[in-house]
mmCIF file of C-alpha atoms in Angstrom:
data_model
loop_
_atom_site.group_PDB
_atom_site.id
_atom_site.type_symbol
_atom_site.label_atom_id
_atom_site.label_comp_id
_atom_site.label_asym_id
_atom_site.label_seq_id
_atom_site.Cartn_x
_atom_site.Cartn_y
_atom_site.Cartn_z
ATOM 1 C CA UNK A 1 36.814 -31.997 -37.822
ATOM 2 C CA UNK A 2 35.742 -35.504 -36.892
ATOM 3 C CA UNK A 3 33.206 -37.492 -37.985
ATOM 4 C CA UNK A 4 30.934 -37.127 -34.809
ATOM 5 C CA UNK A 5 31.039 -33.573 -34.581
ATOM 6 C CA UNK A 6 30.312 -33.108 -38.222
ATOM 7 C CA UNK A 7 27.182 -35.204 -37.691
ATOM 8 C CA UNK A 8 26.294 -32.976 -34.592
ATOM 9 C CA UNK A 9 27.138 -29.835 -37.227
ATOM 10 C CA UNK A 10 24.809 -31.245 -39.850
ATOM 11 C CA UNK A 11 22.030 -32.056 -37.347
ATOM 12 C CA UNK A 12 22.012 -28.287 -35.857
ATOM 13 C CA UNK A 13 21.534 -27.055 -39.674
ATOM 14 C CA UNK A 14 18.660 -29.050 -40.365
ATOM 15 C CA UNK A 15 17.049 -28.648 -36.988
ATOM 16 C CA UNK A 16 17.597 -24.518 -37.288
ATOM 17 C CA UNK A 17 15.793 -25.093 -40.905
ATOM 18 C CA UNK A 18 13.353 -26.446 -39.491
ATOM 19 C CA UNK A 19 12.384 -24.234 -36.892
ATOM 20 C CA UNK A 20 12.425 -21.226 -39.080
ATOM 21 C CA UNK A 21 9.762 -23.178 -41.114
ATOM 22 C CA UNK A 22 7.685 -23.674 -37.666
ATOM 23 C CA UNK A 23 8.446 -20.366 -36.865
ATOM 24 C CA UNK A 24 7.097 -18.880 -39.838
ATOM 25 C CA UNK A 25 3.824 -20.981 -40.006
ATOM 26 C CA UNK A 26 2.734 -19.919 -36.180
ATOM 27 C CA UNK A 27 2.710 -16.364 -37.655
ATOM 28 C CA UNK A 28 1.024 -17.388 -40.304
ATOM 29 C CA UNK A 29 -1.584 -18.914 -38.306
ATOM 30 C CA UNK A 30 -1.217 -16.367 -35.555
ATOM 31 C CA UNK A 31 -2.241 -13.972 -38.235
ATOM 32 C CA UNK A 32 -5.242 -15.960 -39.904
ATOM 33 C CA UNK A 33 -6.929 -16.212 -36.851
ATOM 34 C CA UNK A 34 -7.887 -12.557 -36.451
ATOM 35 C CA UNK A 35 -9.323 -12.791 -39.697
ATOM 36 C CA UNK A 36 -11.323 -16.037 -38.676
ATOM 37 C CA UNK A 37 -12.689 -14.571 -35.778
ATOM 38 C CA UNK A 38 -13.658 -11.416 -37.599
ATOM 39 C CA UNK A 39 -15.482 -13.276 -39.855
ATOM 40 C CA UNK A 40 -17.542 -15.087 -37.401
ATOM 41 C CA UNK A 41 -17.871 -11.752 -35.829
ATOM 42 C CA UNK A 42 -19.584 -10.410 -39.017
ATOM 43 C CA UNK A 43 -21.754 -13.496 -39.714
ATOM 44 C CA UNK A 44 -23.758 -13.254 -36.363
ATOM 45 C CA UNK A 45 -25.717 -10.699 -36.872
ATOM 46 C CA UNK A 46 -27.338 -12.528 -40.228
ATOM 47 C CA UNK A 47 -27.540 -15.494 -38.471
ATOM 48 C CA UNK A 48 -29.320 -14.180 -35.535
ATOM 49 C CA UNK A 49 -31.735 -12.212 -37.557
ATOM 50 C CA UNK A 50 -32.876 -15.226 -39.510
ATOM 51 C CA UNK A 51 -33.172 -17.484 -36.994
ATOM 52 C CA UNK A 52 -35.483 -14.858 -34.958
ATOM 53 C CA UNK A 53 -37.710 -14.554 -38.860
ATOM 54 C CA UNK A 54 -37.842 -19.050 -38.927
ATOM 55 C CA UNK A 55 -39.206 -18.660 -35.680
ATOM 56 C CA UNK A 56 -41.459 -16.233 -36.045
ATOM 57 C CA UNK A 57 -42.893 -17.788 -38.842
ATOM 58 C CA UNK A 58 -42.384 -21.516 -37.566
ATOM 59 C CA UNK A 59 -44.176 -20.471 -34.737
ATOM 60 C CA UNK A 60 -46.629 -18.255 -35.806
ATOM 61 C CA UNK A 61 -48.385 -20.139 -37.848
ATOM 62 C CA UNK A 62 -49.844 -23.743 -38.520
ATOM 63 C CA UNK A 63 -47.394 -24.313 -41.962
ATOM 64 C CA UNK A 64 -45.885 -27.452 -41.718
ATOM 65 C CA UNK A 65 -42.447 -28.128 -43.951
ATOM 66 C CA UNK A 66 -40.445 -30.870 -44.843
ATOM 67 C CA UNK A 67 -36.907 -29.125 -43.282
ATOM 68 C CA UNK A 68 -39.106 -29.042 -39.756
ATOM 69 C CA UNK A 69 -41.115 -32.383 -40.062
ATOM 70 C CA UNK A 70 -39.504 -35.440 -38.502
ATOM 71 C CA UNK A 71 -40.000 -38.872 -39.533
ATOM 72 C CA UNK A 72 -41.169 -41.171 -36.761
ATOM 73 C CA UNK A 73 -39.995 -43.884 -38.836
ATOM 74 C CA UNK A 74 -36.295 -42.131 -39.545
ATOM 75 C CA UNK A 75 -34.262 -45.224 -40.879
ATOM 76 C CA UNK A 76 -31.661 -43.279 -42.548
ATOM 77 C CA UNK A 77 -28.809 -40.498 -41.120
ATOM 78 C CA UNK A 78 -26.542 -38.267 -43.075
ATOM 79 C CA UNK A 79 -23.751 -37.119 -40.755
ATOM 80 C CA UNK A 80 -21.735 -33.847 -42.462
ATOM 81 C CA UNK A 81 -17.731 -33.561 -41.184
ATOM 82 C CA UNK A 82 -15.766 -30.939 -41.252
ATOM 83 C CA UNK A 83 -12.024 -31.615 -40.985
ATOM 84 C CA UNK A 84 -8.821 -29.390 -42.361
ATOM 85 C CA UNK A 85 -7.274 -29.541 -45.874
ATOM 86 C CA UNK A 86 -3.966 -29.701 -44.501
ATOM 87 C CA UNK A 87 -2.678 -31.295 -41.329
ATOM 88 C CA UNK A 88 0.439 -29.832 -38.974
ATOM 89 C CA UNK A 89 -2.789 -28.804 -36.666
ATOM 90 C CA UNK A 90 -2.132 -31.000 -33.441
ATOM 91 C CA UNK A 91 -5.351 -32.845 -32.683
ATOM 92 C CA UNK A 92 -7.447 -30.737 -34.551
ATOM 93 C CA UNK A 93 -8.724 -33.030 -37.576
ATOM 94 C CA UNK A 94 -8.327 -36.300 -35.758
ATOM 95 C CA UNK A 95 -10.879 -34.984 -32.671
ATOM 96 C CA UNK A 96 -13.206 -33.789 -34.730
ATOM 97 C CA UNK A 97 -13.039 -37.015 -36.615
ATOM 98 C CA UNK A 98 -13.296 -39.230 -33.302
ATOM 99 C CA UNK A 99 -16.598 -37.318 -32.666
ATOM 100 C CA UNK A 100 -18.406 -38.328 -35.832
ATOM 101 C CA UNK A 101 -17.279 -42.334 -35.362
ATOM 102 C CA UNK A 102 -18.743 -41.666 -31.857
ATOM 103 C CA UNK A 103 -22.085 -40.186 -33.480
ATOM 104 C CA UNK A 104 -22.731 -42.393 -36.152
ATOM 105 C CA UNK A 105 -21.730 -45.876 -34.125
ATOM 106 C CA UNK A 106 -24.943 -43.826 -31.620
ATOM 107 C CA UNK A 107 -27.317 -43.503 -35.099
ATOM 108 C CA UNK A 108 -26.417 -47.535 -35.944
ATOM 109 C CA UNK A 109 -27.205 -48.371 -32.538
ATOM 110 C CA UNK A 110 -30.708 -46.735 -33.104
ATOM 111 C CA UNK A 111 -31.282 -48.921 -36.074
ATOM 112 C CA UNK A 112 -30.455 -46.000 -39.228
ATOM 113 C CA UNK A 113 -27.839 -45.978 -41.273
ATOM 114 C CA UNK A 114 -25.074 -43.632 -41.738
ATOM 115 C CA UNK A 115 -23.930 -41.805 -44.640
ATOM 116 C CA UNK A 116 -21.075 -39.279 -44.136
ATOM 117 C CA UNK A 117 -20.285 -36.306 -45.927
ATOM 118 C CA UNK A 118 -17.079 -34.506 -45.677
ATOM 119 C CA UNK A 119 -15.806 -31.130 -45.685
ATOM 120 C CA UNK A 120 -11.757 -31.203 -45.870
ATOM 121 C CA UNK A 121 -8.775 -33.693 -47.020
ATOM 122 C CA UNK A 122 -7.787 -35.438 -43.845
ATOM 123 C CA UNK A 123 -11.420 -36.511 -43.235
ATOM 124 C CA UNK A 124 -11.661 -37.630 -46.739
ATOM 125 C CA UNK A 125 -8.270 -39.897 -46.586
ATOM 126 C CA UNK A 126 -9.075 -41.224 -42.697
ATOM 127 C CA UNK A 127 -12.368 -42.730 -44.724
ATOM 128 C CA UNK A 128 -10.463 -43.456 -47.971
ATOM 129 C CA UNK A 129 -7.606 -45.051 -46.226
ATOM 130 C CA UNK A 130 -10.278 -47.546 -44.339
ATOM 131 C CA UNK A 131 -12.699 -47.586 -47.250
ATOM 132 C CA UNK A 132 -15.108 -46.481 -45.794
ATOM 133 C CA UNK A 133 -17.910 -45.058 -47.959
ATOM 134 C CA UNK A 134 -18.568 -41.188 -48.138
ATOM 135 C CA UNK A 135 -21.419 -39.402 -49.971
ATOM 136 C CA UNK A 136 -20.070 -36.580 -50.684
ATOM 137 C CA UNK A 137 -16.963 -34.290 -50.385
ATOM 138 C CA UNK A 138 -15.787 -30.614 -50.835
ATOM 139 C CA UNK A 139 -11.921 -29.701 -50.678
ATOM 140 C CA UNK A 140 -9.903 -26.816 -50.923
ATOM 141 C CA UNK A 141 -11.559 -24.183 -48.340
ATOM 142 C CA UNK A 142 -11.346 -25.495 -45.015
ATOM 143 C CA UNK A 143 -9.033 -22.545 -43.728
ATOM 144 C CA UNK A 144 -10.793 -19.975 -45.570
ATOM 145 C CA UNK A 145 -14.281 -21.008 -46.227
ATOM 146 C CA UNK A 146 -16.855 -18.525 -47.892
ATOM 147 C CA UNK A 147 -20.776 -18.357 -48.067
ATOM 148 C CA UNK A 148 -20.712 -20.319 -51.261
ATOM 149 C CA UNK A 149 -18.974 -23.061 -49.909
ATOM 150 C CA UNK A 150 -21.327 -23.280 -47.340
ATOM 151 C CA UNK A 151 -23.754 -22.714 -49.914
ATOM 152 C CA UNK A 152 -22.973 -25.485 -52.302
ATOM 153 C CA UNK A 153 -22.932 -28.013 -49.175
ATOM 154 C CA UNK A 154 -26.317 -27.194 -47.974
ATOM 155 C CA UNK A 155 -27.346 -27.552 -51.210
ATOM 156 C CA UNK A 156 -26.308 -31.202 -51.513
ATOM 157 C CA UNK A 157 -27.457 -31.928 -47.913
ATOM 158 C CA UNK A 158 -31.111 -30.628 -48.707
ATOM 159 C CA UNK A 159 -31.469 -32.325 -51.863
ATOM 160 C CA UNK A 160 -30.567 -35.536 -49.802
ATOM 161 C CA UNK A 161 -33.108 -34.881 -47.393
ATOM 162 C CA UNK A 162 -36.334 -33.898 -49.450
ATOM 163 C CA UNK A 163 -35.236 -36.429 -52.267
ATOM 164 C CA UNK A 164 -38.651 -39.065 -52.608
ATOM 165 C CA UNK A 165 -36.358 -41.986 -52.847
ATOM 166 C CA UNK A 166 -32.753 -43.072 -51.818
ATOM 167 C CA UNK A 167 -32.714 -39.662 -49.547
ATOM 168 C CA UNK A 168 -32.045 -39.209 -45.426
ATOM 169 C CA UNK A 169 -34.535 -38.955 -42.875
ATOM 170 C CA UNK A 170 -31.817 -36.640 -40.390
ATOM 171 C CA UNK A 171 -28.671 -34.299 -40.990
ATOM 172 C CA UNK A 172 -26.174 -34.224 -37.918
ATOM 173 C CA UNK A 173 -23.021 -31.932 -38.232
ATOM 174 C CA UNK A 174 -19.962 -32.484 -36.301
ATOM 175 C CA UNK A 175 -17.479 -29.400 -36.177
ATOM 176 C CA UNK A 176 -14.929 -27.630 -34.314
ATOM 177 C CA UNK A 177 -16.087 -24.986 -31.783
ATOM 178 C CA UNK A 178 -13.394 -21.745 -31.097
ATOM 179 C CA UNK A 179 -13.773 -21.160 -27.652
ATOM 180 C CA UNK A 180 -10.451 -19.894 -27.063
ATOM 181 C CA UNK A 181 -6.743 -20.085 -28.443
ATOM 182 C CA UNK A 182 -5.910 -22.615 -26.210
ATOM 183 C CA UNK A 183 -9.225 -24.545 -26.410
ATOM 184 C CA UNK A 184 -11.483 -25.770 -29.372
ATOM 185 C CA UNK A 185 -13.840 -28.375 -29.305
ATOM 186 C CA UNK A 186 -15.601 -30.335 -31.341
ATOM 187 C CA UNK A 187 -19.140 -30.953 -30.945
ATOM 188 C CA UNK A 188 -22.307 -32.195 -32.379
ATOM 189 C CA UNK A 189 -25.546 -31.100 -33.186
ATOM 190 C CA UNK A 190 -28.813 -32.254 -35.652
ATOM 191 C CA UNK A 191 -29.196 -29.867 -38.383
ATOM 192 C CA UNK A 192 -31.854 -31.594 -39.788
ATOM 193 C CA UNK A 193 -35.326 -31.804 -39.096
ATOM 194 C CA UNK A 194 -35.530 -28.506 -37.425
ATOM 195 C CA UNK A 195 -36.182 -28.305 -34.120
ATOM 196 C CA UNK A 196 -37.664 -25.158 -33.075
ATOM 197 C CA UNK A 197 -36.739 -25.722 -29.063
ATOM 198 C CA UNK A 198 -32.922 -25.874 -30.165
ATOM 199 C CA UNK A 199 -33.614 -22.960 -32.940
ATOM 200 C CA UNK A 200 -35.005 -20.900 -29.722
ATOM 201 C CA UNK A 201 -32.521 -21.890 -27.498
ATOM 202 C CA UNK A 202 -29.744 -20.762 -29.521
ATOM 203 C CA UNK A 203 -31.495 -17.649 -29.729
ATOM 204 C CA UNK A 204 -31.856 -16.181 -26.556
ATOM 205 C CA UNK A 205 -33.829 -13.032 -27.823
ATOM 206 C CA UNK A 206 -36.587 -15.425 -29.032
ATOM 207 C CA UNK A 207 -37.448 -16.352 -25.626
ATOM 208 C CA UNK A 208 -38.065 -12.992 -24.445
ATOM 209 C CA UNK A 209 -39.026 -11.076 -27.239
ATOM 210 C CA UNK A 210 -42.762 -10.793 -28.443
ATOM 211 C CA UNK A 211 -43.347 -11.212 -31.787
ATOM 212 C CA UNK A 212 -46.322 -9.011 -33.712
ATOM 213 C CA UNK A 213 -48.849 -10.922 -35.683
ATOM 214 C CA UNK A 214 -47.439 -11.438 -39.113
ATOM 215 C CA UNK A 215 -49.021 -11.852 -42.540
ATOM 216 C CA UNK A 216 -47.651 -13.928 -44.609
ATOM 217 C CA UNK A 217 -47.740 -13.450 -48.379
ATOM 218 C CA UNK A 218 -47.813 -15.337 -50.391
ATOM 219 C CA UNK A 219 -48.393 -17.920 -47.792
ATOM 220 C CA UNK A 220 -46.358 -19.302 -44.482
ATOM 221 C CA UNK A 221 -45.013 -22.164 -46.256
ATOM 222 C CA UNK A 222 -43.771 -20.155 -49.272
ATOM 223 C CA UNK A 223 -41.885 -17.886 -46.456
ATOM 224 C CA UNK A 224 -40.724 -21.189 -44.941
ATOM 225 C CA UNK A 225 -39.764 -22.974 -48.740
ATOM 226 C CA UNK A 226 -37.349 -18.922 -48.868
ATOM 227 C CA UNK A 227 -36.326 -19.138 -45.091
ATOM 228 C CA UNK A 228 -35.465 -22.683 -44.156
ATOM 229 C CA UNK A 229 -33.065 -23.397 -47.101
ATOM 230 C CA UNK A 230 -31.173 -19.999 -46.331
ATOM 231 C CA UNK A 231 -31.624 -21.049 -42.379
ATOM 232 C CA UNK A 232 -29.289 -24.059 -43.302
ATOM 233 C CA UNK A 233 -26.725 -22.818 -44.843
ATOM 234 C CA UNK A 234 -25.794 -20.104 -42.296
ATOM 235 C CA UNK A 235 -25.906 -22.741 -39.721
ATOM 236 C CA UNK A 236 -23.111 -24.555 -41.747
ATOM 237 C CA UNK A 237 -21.369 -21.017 -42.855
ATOM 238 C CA UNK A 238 -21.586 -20.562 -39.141
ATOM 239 C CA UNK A 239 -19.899 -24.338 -38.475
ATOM 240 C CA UNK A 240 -17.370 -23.824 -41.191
ATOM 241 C CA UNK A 241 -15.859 -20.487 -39.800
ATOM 242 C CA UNK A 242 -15.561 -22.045 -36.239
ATOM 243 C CA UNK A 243 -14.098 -24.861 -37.361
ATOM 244 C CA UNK A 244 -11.470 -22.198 -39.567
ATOM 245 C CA UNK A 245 -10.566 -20.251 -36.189
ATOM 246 C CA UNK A 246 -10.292 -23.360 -34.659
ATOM 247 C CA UNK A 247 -7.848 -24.960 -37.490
ATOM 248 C CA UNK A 248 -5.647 -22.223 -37.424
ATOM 249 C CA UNK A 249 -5.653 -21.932 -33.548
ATOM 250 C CA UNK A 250 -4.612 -25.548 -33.355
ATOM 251 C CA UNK A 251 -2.228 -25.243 -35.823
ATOM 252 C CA UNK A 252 -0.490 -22.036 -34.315
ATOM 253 C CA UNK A 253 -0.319 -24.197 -30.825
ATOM 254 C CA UNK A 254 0.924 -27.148 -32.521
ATOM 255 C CA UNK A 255 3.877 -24.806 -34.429
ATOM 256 C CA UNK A 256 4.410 -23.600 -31.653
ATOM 257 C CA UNK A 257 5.170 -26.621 -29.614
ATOM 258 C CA UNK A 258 7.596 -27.438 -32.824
ATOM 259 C CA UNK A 259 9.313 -24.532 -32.614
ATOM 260 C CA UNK A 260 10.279 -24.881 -29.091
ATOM 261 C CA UNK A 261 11.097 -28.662 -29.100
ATOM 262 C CA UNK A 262 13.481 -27.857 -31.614
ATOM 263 C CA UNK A 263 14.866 -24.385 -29.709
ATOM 264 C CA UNK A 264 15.459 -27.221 -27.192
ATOM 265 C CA UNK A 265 16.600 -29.600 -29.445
ATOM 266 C CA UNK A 266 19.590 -27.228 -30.823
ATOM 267 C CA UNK A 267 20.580 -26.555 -27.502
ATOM 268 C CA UNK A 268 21.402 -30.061 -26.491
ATOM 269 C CA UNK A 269 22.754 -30.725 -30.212
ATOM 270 C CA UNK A 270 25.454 -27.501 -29.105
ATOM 271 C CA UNK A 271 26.165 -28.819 -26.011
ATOM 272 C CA UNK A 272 27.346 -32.054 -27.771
ATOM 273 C CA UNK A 273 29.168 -30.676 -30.671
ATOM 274 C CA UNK A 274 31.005 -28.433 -27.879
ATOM 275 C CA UNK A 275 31.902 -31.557 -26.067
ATOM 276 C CA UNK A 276 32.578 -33.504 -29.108
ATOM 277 C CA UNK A 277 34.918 -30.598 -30.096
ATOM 278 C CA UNK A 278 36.297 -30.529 -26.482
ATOM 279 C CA UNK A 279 37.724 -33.946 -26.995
ATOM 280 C CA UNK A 280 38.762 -33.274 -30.052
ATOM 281 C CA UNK A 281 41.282 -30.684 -28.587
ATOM 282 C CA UNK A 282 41.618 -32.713 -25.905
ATOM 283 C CA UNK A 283 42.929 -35.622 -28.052
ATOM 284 C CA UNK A 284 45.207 -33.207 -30.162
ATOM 285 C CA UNK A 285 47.246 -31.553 -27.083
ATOM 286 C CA UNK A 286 47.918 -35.268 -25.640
ATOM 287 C CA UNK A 287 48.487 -36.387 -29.505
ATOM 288 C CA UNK A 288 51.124 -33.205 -29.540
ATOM 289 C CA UNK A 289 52.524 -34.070 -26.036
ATOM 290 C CA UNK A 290 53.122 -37.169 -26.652
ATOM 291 C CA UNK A 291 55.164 -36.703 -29.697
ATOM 292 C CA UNK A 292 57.156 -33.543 -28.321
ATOM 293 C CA UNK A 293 58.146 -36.103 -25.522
ATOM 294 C CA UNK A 294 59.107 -38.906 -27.663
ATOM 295 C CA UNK A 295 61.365 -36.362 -29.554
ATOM 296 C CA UNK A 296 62.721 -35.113 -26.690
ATOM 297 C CA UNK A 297 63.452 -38.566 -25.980
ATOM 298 C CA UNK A 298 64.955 -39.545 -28.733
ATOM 299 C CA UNK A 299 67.296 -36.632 -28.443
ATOM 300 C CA UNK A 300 68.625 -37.288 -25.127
ATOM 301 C CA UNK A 301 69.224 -41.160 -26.910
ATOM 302 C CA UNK A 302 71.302 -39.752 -29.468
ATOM 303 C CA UNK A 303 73.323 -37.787 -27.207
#
């Protein structure tokens, strides 16, 4: 065998390998987003039901809060990112990443600064890699996040935003919206101070429902200190499990893509080891003619 085929032998092996690794991922991913999309299936209903009670009571009565009152004077932004853990997801990470830069150059421009807090390893090494400085971070459950995740995270956040001294005046979240398999987004939206307008338009039962008059015990802002904190954290739950069924959607379209380049790949690898192997025959019958007609020369010398 010569030396060019066995390179175009050697090539093919490592290219099949490599597809089978592709292939397997994709179904992986393939897989993983049913469960994602189950999971934000079985969220809604909690979140819609407590976002009708914090405006009920938001509304309903005169009790002010410090998750719904906004400083006039807001100087300084937290900005919360959620990326992936793992990369091999196309564009997935690196858009949602492009949206935050966009956000927080938009909060310096309006005079506050920006601290960013980051869900996910490939956020945490685009800012480590450029030190840049990051509040806080949580690894580990980007592609399968649970309420406790979400939980610990809008626990941080909330201390930063109530804390006397050294805290934030807003919380902005930039995620990954699953629209479809074949499109995800990421967007942007201010967590914190509530706003009830956005709180109402996301609930479009709000607008037409009519609330009874409610009593509040033991008062409207000790329903509001209970509701608000638990109000946050389904809004990130909520923004974590998108961004999961977005993650693996991206990364199923991204193996995908692999697994068909390098279908294509072996094919055009096969068609040069055949004609690599072509010549090589070639080269041997004119090698063998040759030298059956310089013996049958040299017998009809001797003679």
């Amino acid at each position: 065998m010569g030396a060019q085929l066995r390179v175009y032998k050697r090539r093919i092996r490592s290219v099949t390998a490599t597809k089978k690794i592709t292939k397997a991922m994709e179904m992986i991913s393939a897989a993983r987003i049913g469960k994602a999309q189950r999971a934000v299936a079985a969220s809604t209903p909690y979140a819609d039901e407590l976002t009708r009670a914090v405006t009920a009571v938001a509304t309903r009565s005169n009790a002010k809060h410090p998750l719904t009152t906004e400083n006039p004077n807001a100087t300084r932004a937290a900005v919360l990112l959620i990326t992936a853990d793992r990369g091999l997801a196309g564009g997935y990470s690196s858009n949602a990443i492009k949206a935050s830069m966009v956000l927080s150059e938009r909060l310096r421009g309006e005079g506050k600064d920006v601290v960013t807090y980051i869900v996910g390893r490939k956020g945490l090494s685009y800012y480590t890699f450029r030190n840049l400085a990051v509040g806080q971070s949580w690894t580990g459950f980007s592609d399968k996040p649970g309420y406790g995740d979400a939980k610990a995270v809008a626990a941080e956040l909330i201390e930063a935003f109530t804390a006397e001294t050294g805290g934030v005046d807003e919380i902005h979240i930039v995620s990954t919206e699953f629209v479809s398999m074949l499109t995800q987004n990421a967007v942007e939206a201010r967590l914190l101070p509530l706003k009830l307008d956005e709180v109402q338009q996301g609930d479009q039962s709000a607008k037409t429902e009519i609330f009874p008059l409610y009593d509040f015990e033991p008062s409207a802002e000790g329903v509001l200190d209970a509701l608000l904190p638990r109000y946050v954290e389904s809004r990130i739950y909520s923004a974590l499990l998108q961004s999961a069924a977005s993650e693996h959607a991206a990364r199923r379209r991204a193996m995908k893509s692999a697994t068909d380049n390098a279908g294509e790949l072996i094919k055009s690898l096969t068609r040069l080891a055949n004609s690599a192997r072509q010549a090589e025959i070639t080269q041997e019958i004119s090698e063998i003619v040759g030298g059956a007609n310089a013996l049958a020369d040299a017998s009809r010398g001797s003679e």
